[in-house]
Short mmCIF file of C-alpha atoms in Angstrom, two decimals:
data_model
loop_
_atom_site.label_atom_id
_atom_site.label_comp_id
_atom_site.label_asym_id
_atom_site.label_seq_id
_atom_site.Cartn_x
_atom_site.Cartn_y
_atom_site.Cartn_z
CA UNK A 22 -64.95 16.83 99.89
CA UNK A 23 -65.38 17.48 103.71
CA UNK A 24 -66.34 20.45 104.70
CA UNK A 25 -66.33 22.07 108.68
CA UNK A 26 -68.37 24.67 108.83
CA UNK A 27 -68.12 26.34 112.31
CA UNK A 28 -68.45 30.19 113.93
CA UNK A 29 -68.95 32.02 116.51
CA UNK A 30 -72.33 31.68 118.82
CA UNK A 31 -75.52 33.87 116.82
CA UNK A 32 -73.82 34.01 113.69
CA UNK A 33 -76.21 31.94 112.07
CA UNK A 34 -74.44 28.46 111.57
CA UNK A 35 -77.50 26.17 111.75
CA UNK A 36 -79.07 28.93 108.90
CA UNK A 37 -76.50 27.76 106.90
CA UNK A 38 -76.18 24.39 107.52
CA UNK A 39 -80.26 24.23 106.69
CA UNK A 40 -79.54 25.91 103.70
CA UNK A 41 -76.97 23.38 102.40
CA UNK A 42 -79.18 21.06 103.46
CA UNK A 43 -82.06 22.22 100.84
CA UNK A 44 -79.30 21.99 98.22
CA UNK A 45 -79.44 17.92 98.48
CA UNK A 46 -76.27 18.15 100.14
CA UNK A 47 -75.33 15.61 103.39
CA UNK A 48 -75.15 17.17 106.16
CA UNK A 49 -74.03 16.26 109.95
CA UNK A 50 -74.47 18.38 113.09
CA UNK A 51 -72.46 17.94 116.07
CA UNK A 52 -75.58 19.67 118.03
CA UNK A 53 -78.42 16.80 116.57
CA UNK A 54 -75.66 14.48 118.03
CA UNK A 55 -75.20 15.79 121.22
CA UNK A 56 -79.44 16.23 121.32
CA UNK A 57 -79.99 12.67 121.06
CA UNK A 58 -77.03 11.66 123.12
CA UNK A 59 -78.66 13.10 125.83
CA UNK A 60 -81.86 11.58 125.23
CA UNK A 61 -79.60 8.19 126.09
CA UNK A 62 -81.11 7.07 129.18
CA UNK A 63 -77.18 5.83 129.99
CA UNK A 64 -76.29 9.42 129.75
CA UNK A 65 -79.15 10.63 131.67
CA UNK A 66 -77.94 8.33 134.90
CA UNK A 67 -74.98 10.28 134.54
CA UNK A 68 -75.97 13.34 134.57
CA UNK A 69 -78.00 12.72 137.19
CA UNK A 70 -75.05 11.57 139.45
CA UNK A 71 -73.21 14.77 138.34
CA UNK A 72 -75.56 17.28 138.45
CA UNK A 73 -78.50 16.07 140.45
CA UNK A 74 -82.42 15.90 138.93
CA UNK A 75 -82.68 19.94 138.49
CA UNK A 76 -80.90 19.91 135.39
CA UNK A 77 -84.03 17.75 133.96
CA UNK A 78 -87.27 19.12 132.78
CA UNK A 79 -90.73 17.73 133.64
CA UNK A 80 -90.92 15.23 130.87
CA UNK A 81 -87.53 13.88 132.22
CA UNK A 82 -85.44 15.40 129.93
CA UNK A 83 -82.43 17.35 130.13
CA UNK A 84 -82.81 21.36 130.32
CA UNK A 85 -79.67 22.05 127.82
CA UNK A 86 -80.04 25.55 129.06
CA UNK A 87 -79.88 24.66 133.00
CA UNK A 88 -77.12 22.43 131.91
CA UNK A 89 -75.14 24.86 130.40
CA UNK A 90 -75.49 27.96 133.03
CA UNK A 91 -73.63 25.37 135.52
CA UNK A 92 -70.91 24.31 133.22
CA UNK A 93 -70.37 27.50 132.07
CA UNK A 94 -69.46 28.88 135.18
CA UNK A 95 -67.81 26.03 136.02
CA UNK A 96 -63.99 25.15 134.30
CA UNK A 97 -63.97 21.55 136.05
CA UNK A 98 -67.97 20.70 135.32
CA UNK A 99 -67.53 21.82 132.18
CA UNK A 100 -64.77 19.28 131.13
CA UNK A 101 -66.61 16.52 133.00
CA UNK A 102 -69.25 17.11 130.75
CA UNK A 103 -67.00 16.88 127.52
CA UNK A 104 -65.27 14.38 128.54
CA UNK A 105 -68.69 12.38 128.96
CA UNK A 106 -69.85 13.58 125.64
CA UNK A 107 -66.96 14.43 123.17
CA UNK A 108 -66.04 10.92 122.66
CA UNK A 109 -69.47 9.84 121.32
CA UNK A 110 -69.85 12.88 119.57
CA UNK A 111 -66.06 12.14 117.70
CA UNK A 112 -66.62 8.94 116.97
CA UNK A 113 -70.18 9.30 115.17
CA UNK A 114 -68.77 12.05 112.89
CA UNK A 115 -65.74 10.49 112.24
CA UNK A 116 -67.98 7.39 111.53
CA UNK A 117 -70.12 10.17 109.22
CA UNK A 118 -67.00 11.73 107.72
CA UNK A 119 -65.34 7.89 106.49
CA UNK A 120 -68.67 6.87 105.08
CA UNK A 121 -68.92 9.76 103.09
CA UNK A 122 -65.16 9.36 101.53
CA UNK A 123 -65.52 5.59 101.00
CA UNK A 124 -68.82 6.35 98.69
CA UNK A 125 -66.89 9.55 97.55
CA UNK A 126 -69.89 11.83 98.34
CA UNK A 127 -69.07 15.54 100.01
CA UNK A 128 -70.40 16.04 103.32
CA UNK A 129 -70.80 19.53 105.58
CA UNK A 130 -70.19 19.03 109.33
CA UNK A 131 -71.61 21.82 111.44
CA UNK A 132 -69.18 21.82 114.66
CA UNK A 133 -69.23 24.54 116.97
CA UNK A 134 -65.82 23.78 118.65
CA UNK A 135 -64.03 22.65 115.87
CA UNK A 136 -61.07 25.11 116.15
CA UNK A 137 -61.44 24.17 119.37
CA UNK A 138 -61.25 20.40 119.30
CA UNK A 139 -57.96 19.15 120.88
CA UNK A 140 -58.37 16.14 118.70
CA UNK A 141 -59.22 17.47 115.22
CA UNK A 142 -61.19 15.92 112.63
CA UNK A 143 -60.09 15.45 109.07
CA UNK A 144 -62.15 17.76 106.82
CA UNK A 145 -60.46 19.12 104.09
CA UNK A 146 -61.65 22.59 104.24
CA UNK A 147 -62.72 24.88 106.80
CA UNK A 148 -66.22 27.20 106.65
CA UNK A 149 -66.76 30.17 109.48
CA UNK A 150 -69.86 31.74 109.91
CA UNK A 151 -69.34 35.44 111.00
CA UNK A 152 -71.21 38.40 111.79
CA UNK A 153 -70.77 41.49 113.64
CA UNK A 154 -70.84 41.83 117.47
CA UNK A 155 -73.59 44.24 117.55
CA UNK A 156 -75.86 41.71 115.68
CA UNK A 157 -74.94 38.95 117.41
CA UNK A 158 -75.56 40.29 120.85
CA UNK A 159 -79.19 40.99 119.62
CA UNK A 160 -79.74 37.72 118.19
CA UNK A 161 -78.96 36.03 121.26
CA UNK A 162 -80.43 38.26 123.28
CA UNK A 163 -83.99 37.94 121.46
CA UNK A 164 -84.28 34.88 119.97
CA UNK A 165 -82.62 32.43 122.54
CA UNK A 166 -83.45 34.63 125.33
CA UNK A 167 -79.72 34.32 126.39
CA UNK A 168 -78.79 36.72 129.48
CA UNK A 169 -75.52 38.89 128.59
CA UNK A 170 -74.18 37.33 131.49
CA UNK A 171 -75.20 33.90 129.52
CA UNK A 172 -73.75 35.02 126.73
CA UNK A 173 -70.24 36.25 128.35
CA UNK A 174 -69.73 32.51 129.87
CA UNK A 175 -71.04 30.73 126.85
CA UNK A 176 -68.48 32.85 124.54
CA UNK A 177 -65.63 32.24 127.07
CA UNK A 178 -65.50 28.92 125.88
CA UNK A 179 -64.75 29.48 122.47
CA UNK A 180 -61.69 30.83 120.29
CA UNK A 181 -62.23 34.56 119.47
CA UNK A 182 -64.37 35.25 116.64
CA UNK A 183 -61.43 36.78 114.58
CA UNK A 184 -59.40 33.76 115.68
CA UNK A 185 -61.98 31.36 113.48
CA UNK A 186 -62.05 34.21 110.48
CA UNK A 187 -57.75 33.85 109.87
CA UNK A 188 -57.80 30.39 110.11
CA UNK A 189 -60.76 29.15 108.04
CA UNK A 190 -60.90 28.85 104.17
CA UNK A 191 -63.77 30.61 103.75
CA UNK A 192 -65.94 33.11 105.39
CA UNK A 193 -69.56 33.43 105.07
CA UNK A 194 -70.53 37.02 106.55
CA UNK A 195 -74.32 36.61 108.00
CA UNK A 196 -74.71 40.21 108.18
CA UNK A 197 -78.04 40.81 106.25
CA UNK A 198 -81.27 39.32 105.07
CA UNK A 199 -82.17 35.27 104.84
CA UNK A 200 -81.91 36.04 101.28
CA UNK A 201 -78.64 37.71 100.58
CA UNK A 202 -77.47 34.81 102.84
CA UNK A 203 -79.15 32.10 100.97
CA UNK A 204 -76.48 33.90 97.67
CA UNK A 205 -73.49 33.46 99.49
CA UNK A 206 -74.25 29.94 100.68
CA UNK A 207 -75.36 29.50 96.87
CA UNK A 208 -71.98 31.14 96.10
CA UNK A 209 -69.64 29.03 98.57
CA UNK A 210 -71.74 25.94 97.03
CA UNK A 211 -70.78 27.00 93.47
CA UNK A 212 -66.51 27.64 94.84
CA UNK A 213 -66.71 24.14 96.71
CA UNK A 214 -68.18 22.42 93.80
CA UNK A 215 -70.70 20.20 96.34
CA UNK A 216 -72.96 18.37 94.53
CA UNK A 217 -75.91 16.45 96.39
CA UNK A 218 -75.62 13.22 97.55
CA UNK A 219 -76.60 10.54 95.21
CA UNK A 220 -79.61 8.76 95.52
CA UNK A 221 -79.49 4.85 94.69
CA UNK A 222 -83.23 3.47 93.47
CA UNK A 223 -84.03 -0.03 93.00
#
């Protein structure tokens, strides 16, 4: 089985995927992609050419969060930027996703936009992360440091949290401890029937 597991921003996706993860179960994240596509020094160049050098920290690395404050605010910059990265991003999951029905293992893909996605990806069930505003907001407000201005343009970008909730399979609710959201990831394990990827030994 494939499963997307998407939500809004601060509900706690990467928890969950991390949690899957622990389970034995393969995993893919459409954010480590992106992270070490932009490591590409290809990628960097154009960047560079797009945005000019103070997007990059002083190690010569891209600031995701000066990136993003520009294309945020910015409809066209914004698609350049997907348009440079989407592709890459498609075509490694989609690599991830045949892989894993070919050796008939299940595989969870953590994508943010994948209600989003113009060009959908064949996973056979749909996971949202939710959570209440309220506890979003603070989440992204204290542990990313996000702005509410930040957080306004960043959420502009995305379907409507309530737009994810009617149109995924299942919901996990991330409104309370690590713990009592390690159960329902345990639970939605248990529903889905993953089981952890084999392991071959010589």
């Amino acid at each position: 089985m494939i499963v997307g597991l998407t939500g809004g921003l601060g509900c706690g996706k990467s928890e969950v995927l991390k949690i899957i993860r622990e389970y034995g179960i393969d995993v893919i994240s459409a954010d480590d992609v992106v992270h070490e596509l932009l490591r590409s020094p290809d990628i960097k160049s154009k960047l560079k050419e797009a945005f000019g050098e103070g997007i990059f920290d002083e190690s010569g690395e891209v600031n995701r969060r000066i990136l993003a404050n520009i294309v945020f605010k910015n409809k066209e910059k914004l698609e350049f930027l997907n348009s440079l990265i989407h592709p890459f991003v498609r075509e490694i999951i989609r690599f991830r996703i045949g892989e894993s029905r070919r050796q008939g293992e299940d595989l969870v893909v953590e994508i943010p936009l994948l209600l989003e996605a113009g060009d959908p990806y064949e996973v056979d069930v749909i996971v949202v992360v939710s959570a209440p505003i309220n506890l979003i907001l603070e989440r992204l407000k204290n542990f990313r440091g996000w702005t509410e201005e930040e957080i306004k343009d960043r959420m502009k970008s995305q379907l409507p949290l309530e737009e994810k909730e009617k149109r995924a399979h299942y919901v996990v609710y991330n409104d309370g401890s690590l713990e009592e959201l390690k159960e329902k990831v345990k639970l939605l394990i248990e529903k889905l029937k993953l089981r952890p990827k084999k392991r071959y030994y010589s």
